[in-house]
Amino acid sequence: MKYTMQNLLKEDRLFSVSQRFKEGARVKDRSLFDLADNNYCDYWQKEAENLHWFKTWDRVLDWQPPHAQWFIGGKTNISYNCLDRHMPALKDRIAYFWRGEYEGCERMYTYGDMHEWVQKCANGLKKLGVKKGDRVAIYMPMIVEAVVAMQACARIGAIHTVVFAGFSSHALAERINDAECTLVITADFVHRKGKKIPIKKQVDEAVKDCATIEHVMVFSTVEESCAMTSKRDVWYHELVEGVANVCSAEPMDAEDPLFILYTSGTTGKPKGIVHTVGGYMVGAYTTTKYVFDIKDSDVFWCTADVGWITGHTYVAYGPMLNGMTQVMYEGAPNYPHKGVFWEIIQEYEVSIFYTAPTAIRMFSKWGADILKAYDLGSLRLLGSVGEPLNPEAWMWYHEHVGNKKCPIVDTWWQTETGSIMITNLPSIDKQKPGYAGKPLPGIEVELVDESGNQIQHGSGLLTIKKPWPSMLRTLWKDDARYRATYFRSPDYDTYYCGDAAAKDEDGNIMIIGRVDDVINVSGHRIGSMEIESALVDHEAVAEVAVVPKPHEIRGEAIVAFVILKEHILPDDALKNTLKKHVVDMIGAIARPETIIFTQDVPKTRSGKIMRRLLREMVHDLPLSDMTTLANQEVVSSLKEHYQFAKSRS
Ligand code: WT7
């Protein structure tokens, strides 16, 4: 295996929390770990009992590898648990402090407000004919209405599929069609860096190709209007005018699907990750509580967009299941100015801040001076997610944001896992820069080699040995792909996450990165084949190979080796056209940073592109095993070509 990071394994700095932190922590000793080690079903069952069930489960777990069912026979509703369960006690507690991106634009939503809104919206959905089991696409900016829409679906048992608003209309249509959604919920405009982006227009473009769509529901965010197609499109405020503000939560089977969230895999087609009501709820609730060591007085800010799993679990559901107060920000970290995040932390006295390594590296590049103008004294715990938090960024976060007093939880998990799997709880374990740490109670991980044999030292494939409640249940309409992607014959009982990792002597896990053809740009997962199919879709392109290369801020950047059709002129204008084409097909997150025109790419005898060699090339690494390479001559010429292209860019 090629993924070694020996220098990182030498890290020996360890950080502990104060005695005071330990004494006040929810997890003070290893008893939860012991309980889970002894019987993980007992551990999860005990956590599930903290939530409301209309009917208790008959059995905790049914595990027929690779399919798990949790809390079988139980009936519950996640929206009920986020809202009704807290009534009337938390009626006046703030659920969200919401900040718009322009000065002075802020709103507060109490649990009482959210309860009323979600019920109204749910009644609105019913008015549009949405029923339990129907799929609803949500394509929204970071406004609280996005959470309202998600919870309204959950309340009536409709399955939501949130599509990040940065995805193009083409990508939106692809997801709507795969899930066969009948409704899209959107907004008229998105505010982004002082501009109003007409997002409803994107939806109009998308639904042209979506035969299953019956309605488009639109939240109005600005005074001006947008084009509405009569009968199909409805304004939310008109729809809910006069509807009842009571809508009782549908008792859902624990194993009913709650949502589908598309994520990239190793083929051109995104995978529809399916999560179910009961298990996901228990995972979101439990991990929020223990990982962030939450207190009633906390103000929690997770900066993720609701379009990603982090925004689902730690913005829309987990914190509300725990009755927490949150901050939600509509805008970018550098608008209206580069100190806006710190201004928000100061203003709302944020105590728990959860963000991505790419943001931390960007802040460090902008310089610590910017932070000095703000009082960040309210912070007590910091979190990171999405990609490896390298030791330099860890130290910067620790020193300049946490003022050397806040522990950092580097949380490893995935869209598929539904909730956090690996991180050191600061009250129990020391923190080690560059390492996510140890698995949470109930989670058992193992590093294995390519043949599935356990590895004690060094690096290997990260696997999960036992099912856990918030694991994905299948891929939407593609159980065969679920089985083939995440499990291996003959037993199909161990989950392969697609990441490589290494372990130190104390059992701390360092995540190295993906071992498949998935690229992680700023914590966003993009399949190399998705980008390749977008590029070959362009008339000038004959063939493409896409690989990641290291990027100082974003973790990885996209490099595309492009073979043009004959007689096409390889100039810079075409490079820009191709980049734009990818943005149109997928979205801005997939824009290649570098395009290299070439005559050929390395291939196996059976014609498979050997991305591994290209990856090594752009990483300036020695090229590994070339025995299966069919076209030897291409490698040296490409290497020269790449060096030349690099020297010019
Ligand atoms: C992939 C999952 C889970 C929320 C956001 C991303 C990478 C995630 C870490 C971490 C190193 C990480 C992995 C993983 N990743 N967290 N703490 N350290 N890498 O969700 O889009 O499903 O991506 O993100 O490669 O497999 P996602």
JSON list of C-alpha atoms in Angstrom, two decimals, residues 411-571:
[
{"chain": "A", "resi": 411, "resn": "THR", "atom": "CA", "xyz": [-14.28, 14.11, 14.21]},
{"chain": "A", "resi": 412, "resn": "TRP", "atom": "CA", "xyz": [-14.09, 11.41, 11.57]},
{"chain": "A", "resi": 413, "resn": "TRP", "atom": "CA", "xyz": [-17.26, 10.18, 9.92]},
{"chain": "A", "resi": 414, "resn": "GLN", "atom": "CA", "xyz": [-19.04, 10.10, 6.54]},
{"chain": "A", "resi": 415, "resn": "THR", "atom": "CA", "xyz": [-22.38, 10.66, 4.84]},
{"chain": "A", "resi": 416, "resn": "GLU", "atom": "CA", "xyz": [-22.75, 6.90, 5.11]},
{"chain": "A", "resi": 417, "resn": "THR", "atom": "CA", "xyz": [-22.07, 6.68, 8.83]},
{"chain": "A", "resi": 418, "resn": "GLY", "atom": "CA", "xyz": [-24.71, 9.32, 9.62]},
{"chain": "A", "resi": 419, "resn": "SER", "atom": "CA", "xyz": [-22.97, 10.52, 12.75]},
{"chain": "A", "resi": 420, "resn": "ILE", "atom": "CA", "xyz": [-19.51, 10.87, 14.27]},
{"chain": "A", "resi": 421, "resn": "MET", "atom": "CA", "xyz": [-17.58, 7.59, 14.61]},
{"chain": "A", "resi": 422, "resn": "ILE", "atom": "CA", "xyz": [-14.06, 8.46, 15.68]},
{"chain": "A", "resi": 423, "resn": "THR", "atom": "CA", "xyz": [-12.85, 11.30, 17.87]},
{"chain": "A", "resi": 424, "resn": "ASN", "atom": "CA", "xyz": [-11.18, 11.62, 21.22]},
{"chain": "A", "resi": 425, "resn": "LEU", "atom": "CA", "xyz": [-13.49, 12.78, 23.98]},
{"chain": "A", "resi": 426, "resn": "PRO", "atom": "CA", "xyz": [-11.32, 15.44, 25.66]},
{"chain": "A", "resi": 427, "resn": "SER", "atom": "CA", "xyz": [-12.47, 14.46, 29.15]},
{"chain": "A", "resi": 428, "resn": "ILE", "atom": "CA", "xyz": [-11.18, 10.92, 28.62]},
{"chain": "A", "resi": 429, "resn": "ASP", "atom": "CA", "xyz": [-8.32, 10.98, 26.15]},
{"chain": "A", "resi": 430, "resn": "LYS", "atom": "CA", "xyz": [-5.54, 13.32, 25.25]},
{"chain": "A", "resi": 431, "resn": "GLN", "atom": "CA", "xyz": [-5.70, 15.18, 21.99]},
{"chain": "A", "resi": 432, "resn": "LYS", "atom": "CA", "xyz": [-2.97, 14.60, 19.45]},
{"chain": "A", "resi": 433, "resn": "PRO", "atom": "CA", "xyz": [-2.63, 16.99, 16.50]},
{"chain": "A", "resi": 434, "resn": "GLY", "atom": "CA", "xyz": [-3.24, 15.22, 13.20]},
{"chain": "A", "resi": 435, "resn": "TYR", "atom": "CA", "xyz": [-5.16, 12.37, 14.81]},
{"chain": "A", "resi": 436, "resn": "ALA", "atom": "CA", "xyz": [-8.92, 11.92, 15.00]},
{"chain": "A", "resi": 437, "resn": "GLY", "atom": "CA", "xyz": [-8.42, 9.64, 17.99]},
{"chain": "A", "resi": 438, "resn": "LYS", "atom": "CA", "xyz": [-10.39, 6.62, 19.13]},
{"chain": "A", "resi": 439, "resn": "PRO", "atom": "CA", "xyz": [-13.78, 5.25, 18.17]},
{"chain": "A", "resi": 440, "resn": "LEU", "atom": "CA", "xyz": [-16.78, 6.34, 20.22]},
{"chain": "A", "resi": 441, "resn": "PRO", "atom": "CA", "xyz": [-18.58, 3.86, 22.48]},
{"chain": "A", "resi": 442, "resn": "GLY", "atom": "CA", "xyz": [-20.33, 1.17, 20.47]},
{"chain": "A", "resi": 443, "resn": "ILE", "atom": "CA", "xyz": [-18.04, 1.60, 17.46]},
{"chain": "A", "resi": 444, "resn": "GLU", "atom": "CA", "xyz": [-15.36, -0.97, 16.75]},
{"chain": "A", "resi": 445, "resn": "VAL", "atom": "CA", "xyz": [-12.82, -0.25, 14.05]},
{"chain": "A", "resi": 446, "resn": "GLU", "atom": "CA", "xyz": [-10.00, -2.28, 12.62]},
{"chain": "A", "resi": 447, "resn": "LEU", "atom": "CA", "xyz": [-7.20, -1.57, 10.15]},
{"chain": "A", "resi": 448, "resn": "VAL", "atom": "CA", "xyz": [-6.77, -4.26, 7.54]},
{"chain": "A", "resi": 449, "resn": "ASP", "atom": "CA", "xyz": [-4.63, -4.93, 4.48]},
{"chain": "A", "resi": 450, "resn": "GLU", "atom": "CA", "xyz": [-5.98, -5.47, 0.98]},
{"chain": "A", "resi": 451, "resn": "SER", "atom": "CA", "xyz": [-6.84, -9.10, 1.79]},
{"chain": "A", "resi": 452, "resn": "GLY", "atom": "CA", "xyz": [-8.74, -8.17, 4.91]},
{"chain": "A", "resi": 453, "resn": "ASN", "atom": "CA", "xyz": [-6.08, -9.25, 7.42]},
{"chain": "A", "resi": 454, "resn": "GLN", "atom": "CA", "xyz": [-5.82, -7.16, 10.53]},
{"chain": "A", "resi": 455, "resn": "ILE", "atom": "CA", "xyz": [-2.86, -4.78, 10.75]},
{"chain": "A", "resi": 456, "resn": "GLN", "atom": "CA", "xyz": [-1.46, -3.96, 14.17]},
{"chain": "A", "resi": 457, "resn": "HIS", "atom": "CA", "xyz": [1.02, -1.27, 13.22]},
{"chain": "A", "resi": 458, "resn": "GLY", "atom": "CA", "xyz": [1.35, 1.12, 10.34]},
{"chain": "A", "resi": 459, "resn": "SER", "atom": "CA", "xyz": [-1.33, 2.01, 7.86]},
{"chain": "A", "resi": 460, "resn": "GLY", "atom": "CA", "xyz": [-4.22, 0.11, 6.38]},
{"chain": "A", "resi": 461, "resn": "LEU", "atom": "CA", "xyz": [-7.80, 0.29, 5.24]},
{"chain": "A", "resi": 462, "resn": "LEU", "atom": "CA", "xyz": [-10.17, 1.57, 7.87]},
{"chain": "A", "resi": 463, "resn": "THR", "atom": "CA", "xyz": [-13.05, -0.80, 8.52]},
{"chain": "A", "resi": 464, "resn": "ILE", "atom": "CA", "xyz": [-15.92, -0.92, 10.98]},
{"chain": "A", "resi": 465, "resn": "LYS", "atom": "CA", "xyz": [-16.58, -4.28, 12.54]},
{"chain": "A", "resi": 466, "resn": "LYS", "atom": "CA", "xyz": [-20.06, -3.96, 13.97]},
{"chain": "A", "resi": 467, "resn": "PRO", "atom": "CA", "xyz": [-23.26, -2.29, 12.78]},
{"chain": "A", "resi": 468, "resn": "TRP", "atom": "CA", "xyz": [-24.27, 0.98, 14.45]},
{"chain": "A", "resi": 469, "resn": "PRO", "atom": "CA", "xyz": [-27.70, 2.65, 14.52]},
{"chain": "A", "resi": 470, "resn": "SER", "atom": "CA", "xyz": [-27.04, 5.56, 12.15]},
{"chain": "A", "resi": 471, "resn": "MET", "atom": "CA", "xyz": [-25.34, 3.52, 9.43]},
{"chain": "A", "resi": 472, "resn": "LEU", "atom": "CA", "xyz": [-26.70, 3.79, 5.92]},
{"chain": "A", "resi": 473, "resn": "ARG", "atom": "CA", "xyz": [-29.19, 1.03, 5.17]},
{"chain": "A", "resi": 474, "resn": "THR", "atom": "CA", "xyz": [-28.68, 0.78, 1.44]},
{"chain": "A", "resi": 475, "resn": "LEU", "atom": "CA", "xyz": [-28.22, 2.91, -1.68]},
{"chain": "A", "resi": 476, "resn": "TRP", "atom": "CA", "xyz": [-31.46, 4.20, -3.13]},
{"chain": "A", "resi": 477, "resn": "LYS", "atom": "CA", "xyz": [-32.68, 1.68, -5.71]},
{"chain": "A", "resi": 478, "resn": "ASP", "atom": "CA", "xyz": [-29.26, 0.05, -5.86]},
{"chain": "A", "resi": 479, "resn": "ASP", "atom": "CA", "xyz": [-28.71, -2.50, -3.14]},
{"chain": "A", "resi": 480, "resn": "ALA", "atom": "CA", "xyz": [-26.21, -4.38, -5.28]},
{"chain": "A", "resi": 481, "resn": "ARG", "atom": "CA", "xyz": [-23.97, -1.32, -5.37]},
{"chain": "A", "resi": 482, "resn": "TYR", "atom": "CA", "xyz": [-24.36, -0.94, -1.59]},
{"chain": "A", "resi": 483, "resn": "ARG", "atom": "CA", "xyz": [-23.15, -4.48, -1.08]},
{"chain": "A", "resi": 484, "resn": "ALA", "atom": "CA", "xyz": [-20.30, -4.18, -3.56]},
{"chain": "A", "resi": 485, "resn": "THR", "atom": "CA", "xyz": [-19.08, -0.75, -2.44]},
{"chain": "A", "resi": 486, "resn": "TYR", "atom": "CA", "xyz": [-18.96, -1.15, 1.31]},
{"chain": "A", "resi": 487, "resn": "PHE", "atom": "CA", "xyz": [-18.63, -4.87, 2.02]},
{"chain": "A", "resi": 488, "resn": "ARG", "atom": "CA", "xyz": [-16.60, -7.83, 0.86]},
{"chain": "A", "resi": 489, "resn": "SER", "atom": "CA", "xyz": [-17.34, -11.45, 0.20]},
{"chain": "A", "resi": 490, "resn": "PRO", "atom": "CA", "xyz": [-17.80, -13.98, 1.60]},
{"chain": "A", "resi": 491, "resn": "ASP", "atom": "CA", "xyz": [-19.11, -12.57, 4.89]},
{"chain": "A", "resi": 492, "resn": "TYR", "atom": "CA", "xyz": [-20.20, -9.04, 4.03]},
{"chain": "A", "resi": 493, "resn": "ASP", "atom": "CA", "xyz": [-20.10, -8.20, 7.73]},
{"chain": "A", "resi": 494, "resn": "THR", "atom": "CA", "xyz": [-17.36, -5.57, 7.85]},
{"chain": "A", "resi": 495, "resn": "TYR", "atom": "CA", "xyz": [-17.91, -2.05, 6.59]},
{"chain": "A", "resi": 496, "resn": "TYR", "atom": "CA", "xyz": [-15.16, -0.65, 4.33]},
{"chain": "A", "resi": 497, "resn": "CYS", "atom": "CA", "xyz": [-15.31, 3.12, 4.45]},
{"chain": "A", "resi": 498, "resn": "GLY", "atom": "CA", "xyz": [-12.91, 3.88, 1.58]},
{"chain": "A", "resi": 499, "resn": "ASP", "atom": "CA", "xyz": [-10.34, 5.66, 3.76]},
{"chain": "A", "resi": 500, "resn": "ALA", "atom": "CA", "xyz": [-6.86, 4.58, 4.77]},
{"chain": "A", "resi": 501, "resn": "ALA", "atom": "CA", "xyz": [-5.71, 5.21, 8.31]},
{"chain": "A", "resi": 502, "resn": "ALA", "atom": "CA", "xyz": [-2.85, 4.54, 10.69]},
{"chain": "A", "resi": 503, "resn": "LYS", "atom": "CA", "xyz": [-2.81, 3.82, 14.40]},
{"chain": "A", "resi": 504, "resn": "ASP", "atom": "CA", "xyz": [-0.28, 4.83, 17.07]},
{"chain": "A", "resi": 505, "resn": "GLU", "atom": "CA", "xyz": [0.68, 2.64, 20.05]},
{"chain": "A", "resi": 506, "resn": "ASP", "atom": "CA", "xyz": [-2.10, 4.14, 22.13]},
{"chain": "A", "resi": 507, "resn": "GLY", "atom": "CA", "xyz": [-4.76, 3.27, 19.59]},
{"chain": "A", "resi": 508, "resn": "ASN", "atom": "CA", "xyz": [-5.21, 6.80, 18.25]},
{"chain": "A", "resi": 509, "resn": "ILE", "atom": "CA", "xyz": [-6.26, 6.81, 14.64]},
{"chain": "A", "resi": 510, "resn": "MET", "atom": "CA", "xyz": [-4.90, 9.14, 12.03]},
{"chain": "A", "resi": 511, "resn": "ILE", "atom": "CA", "xyz": [-7.00, 9.35, 8.89]},
{"chain": "A", "resi": 512, "resn": "ILE", "atom": "CA", "xyz": [-4.79, 9.40, 5.81]},
{"chain": "A", "resi": 513, "resn": "GLY", "atom": "CA", "xyz": [-7.38, 9.89, 3.10]},
{"chain": "A", "resi": 514, "resn": "ARG", "atom": "CA", "xyz": [-9.39, 8.17, 0.41]},
{"chain": "A", "resi": 515, "resn": "VAL", "atom": "CA", "xyz": [-8.08, 5.05, -1.24]},
{"chain": "A", "resi": 516, "resn": "ASP", "atom": "CA", "xyz": [-10.64, 5.12, -4.02]},
{"chain": "A", "resi": 517, "resn": "ASP", "atom": "CA", "xyz": [-11.17, 7.57, -6.87]},
{"chain": "A", "resi": 518, "resn": "VAL", "atom": "CA", "xyz": [-12.90, 10.11, -4.69]},
{"chain": "A", "resi": 519, "resn": "ILE", "atom": "CA", "xyz": [-11.43, 13.60, -4.39]},
{"chain": "A", "resi": 520, "resn": "ASN", "atom": "CA", "xyz": [-11.89, 15.73, -1.29]},
{"chain": "A", "resi": 521, "resn": "VAL", "atom": "CA", "xyz": [-11.87, 19.43, -2.16]},
{"chain": "A", "resi": 522, "resn": "SER", "atom": "CA", "xyz": [-12.45, 21.62, 0.89]},
{"chain": "A", "resi": 523, "resn": "GLY", "atom": "CA", "xyz": [-14.15, 18.69, 2.62]},
{"chain": "A", "resi": 524, "resn": "HIS", "atom": "CA", "xyz": [-16.51, 18.15, -0.32]},
{"chain": "A", "resi": 525, "resn": "ARG", "atom": "CA", "xyz": [-16.52, 14.76, -1.90]},
{"chain": "A", "resi": 526, "resn": "ILE", "atom": "CA", "xyz": [-16.35, 14.63, -5.68]},
{"chain": "A", "resi": 527, "resn": "GLY", "atom": "CA", "xyz": [-15.86, 11.49, -7.72]},
{"chain": "A", "resi": 528, "resn": "SER", "atom": "CA", "xyz": [-13.09, 11.69, -10.32]},
{"chain": "A", "resi": 529, "resn": "MET", "atom": "CA", "xyz": [-15.40, 9.88, -12.72]},
{"chain": "A", "resi": 530, "resn": "GLU", "atom": "CA", "xyz": [-18.16, 12.40, -12.23]},
{"chain": "A", "resi": 531, "resn": "ILE", "atom": "CA", "xyz": [-15.79, 15.13, -13.38]},
{"chain": "A", "resi": 532, "resn": "GLU", "atom": "CA", "xyz": [-14.52, 12.94, -16.19]},
{"chain": "A", "resi": 533, "resn": "SER", "atom": "CA", "xyz": [-18.00, 12.30, -17.49]},
{"chain": "A", "resi": 534, "resn": "ALA", "atom": "CA", "xyz": [-18.79, 16.02, -17.32]},
{"chain": "A", "resi": 535, "resn": "LEU", "atom": "CA", "xyz": [-15.67, 16.74, -19.40]},
{"chain": "A", "resi": 536, "resn": "VAL", "atom": "CA", "xyz": [-16.20, 14.07, -22.03]},
{"chain": "A", "resi": 537, "resn": "ASP", "atom": "CA", "xyz": [-19.69, 15.44, -22.40]},
{"chain": "A", "resi": 538, "resn": "HIS", "atom": "CA", "xyz": [-18.03, 18.44, -24.10]},
{"chain": "A", "resi": 539, "resn": "GLU", "atom": "CA", "xyz": [-17.77, 18.14, -27.87]},
{"chain": "A", "resi": 540, "resn": "ALA", "atom": "CA", "xyz": [-14.05, 18.95, -28.01]},
{"chain": "A", "resi": 541, "resn": "VAL", "atom": "CA", "xyz": [-13.05, 16.19, -25.62]},
{"chain": "A", "resi": 542, "resn": "ALA", "atom": "CA", "xyz": [-12.15, 12.62, -26.52]},
{"chain": "A", "resi": 543, "resn": "GLU", "atom": "CA", "xyz": [-10.94, 11.24, -23.21]},
{"chain": "A", "resi": 544, "resn": "VAL", "atom": "CA", "xyz": [-10.10, 12.42, -19.70]},
{"chain": "A", "resi": 545, "resn": "ALA", "atom": "CA", "xyz": [-8.42, 11.31, -16.51]},
{"chain": "A", "resi": 546, "resn": "VAL", "atom": "CA", "xyz": [-8.97, 13.30, -13.34]},
{"chain": "A", "resi": 547, "resn": "VAL", "atom": "CA", "xyz": [-6.83, 13.09, -10.22]},
{"chain": "A", "resi": 548, "resn": "PRO", "atom": "CA", "xyz": [-6.37, 15.14, -7.04]},
{"chain": "A", "resi": 549, "resn": "LYS", "atom": "CA", "xyz": [-3.21, 17.00, -6.18]},
{"chain": "A", "resi": 550, "resn": "PRO", "atom": "CA", "xyz": [-2.35, 18.43, -2.76]},
{"chain": "A", "resi": 551, "resn": "HIS", "atom": "CA", "xyz": [-3.58, 21.97, -2.14]},
{"chain": "A", "resi": 552, "resn": "GLU", "atom": "CA", "xyz": [-2.38, 24.22, 0.67]},
{"chain": "A", "resi": 553, "resn": "ILE", "atom": "CA", "xyz": [-5.83, 25.47, 1.69]},
{"chain": "A", "resi": 554, "resn": "ARG", "atom": "CA", "xyz": [-8.38, 23.17, 0.16]},
{"chain": "A", "resi": 555, "resn": "GLY", "atom": "CA", "xyz": [-6.63, 19.91, 0.99]},
{"chain": "A", "resi": 556, "resn": "GLU", "atom": "CA", "xyz": [-6.91, 18.68, -2.57]},
{"chain": "A", "resi": 557, "resn": "ALA", "atom": "CA", "xyz": [-7.35, 20.33, -5.95]},
{"chain": "A", "resi": 558, "resn": "ILE", "atom": "CA", "xyz": [-8.58, 18.80, -9.18]},
{"chain": "A", "resi": 559, "resn": "VAL", "atom": "CA", "xyz": [-6.21, 18.13, -12.08]},
{"chain": "A", "resi": 560, "resn": "ALA", "atom": "CA", "xyz": [-7.67, 16.97, -15.39]},
{"chain": "A", "resi": 561, "resn": "PHE", "atom": "CA", "xyz": [-5.60, 15.33, -18.10]},
{"chain": "A", "resi": 562, "resn": "VAL", "atom": "CA", "xyz": [-7.58, 15.92, -21.27]},
{"chain": "A", "resi": 563, "resn": "ILE", "atom": "CA", "xyz": [-7.19, 14.27, -24.66]},
{"chain": "A", "resi": 564, "resn": "LEU", "atom": "CA", "xyz": [-8.85, 16.41, -27.31]},
{"chain": "A", "resi": 565, "resn": "LYS", "atom": "CA", "xyz": [-10.55, 15.18, -30.43]},
{"chain": "A", "resi": 566, "resn": "GLU", "atom": "CA", "xyz": [-8.50, 15.52, -33.59]},
{"chain": "A", "resi": 567, "resn": "HIS", "atom": "CA", "xyz": [-8.11, 18.97, -35.16]},
{"chain": "A", "resi": 568, "resn": "ILE", "atom": "CA", "xyz": [-9.15, 20.76, -31.94]},
{"chain": "A", "resi": 569, "resn": "LEU", "atom": "CA", "xyz": [-6.79, 23.53, -30.94]},
{"chain": "A", "resi": 570, "resn": "PRO", "atom": "CA", "xyz": [-5.52, 23.12, -27.36]},
{"chain": "A", "resi": 571, "resn": "ASP", "atom": "CA", "xyz": [-5.45, 26.72, -26.16]}
]
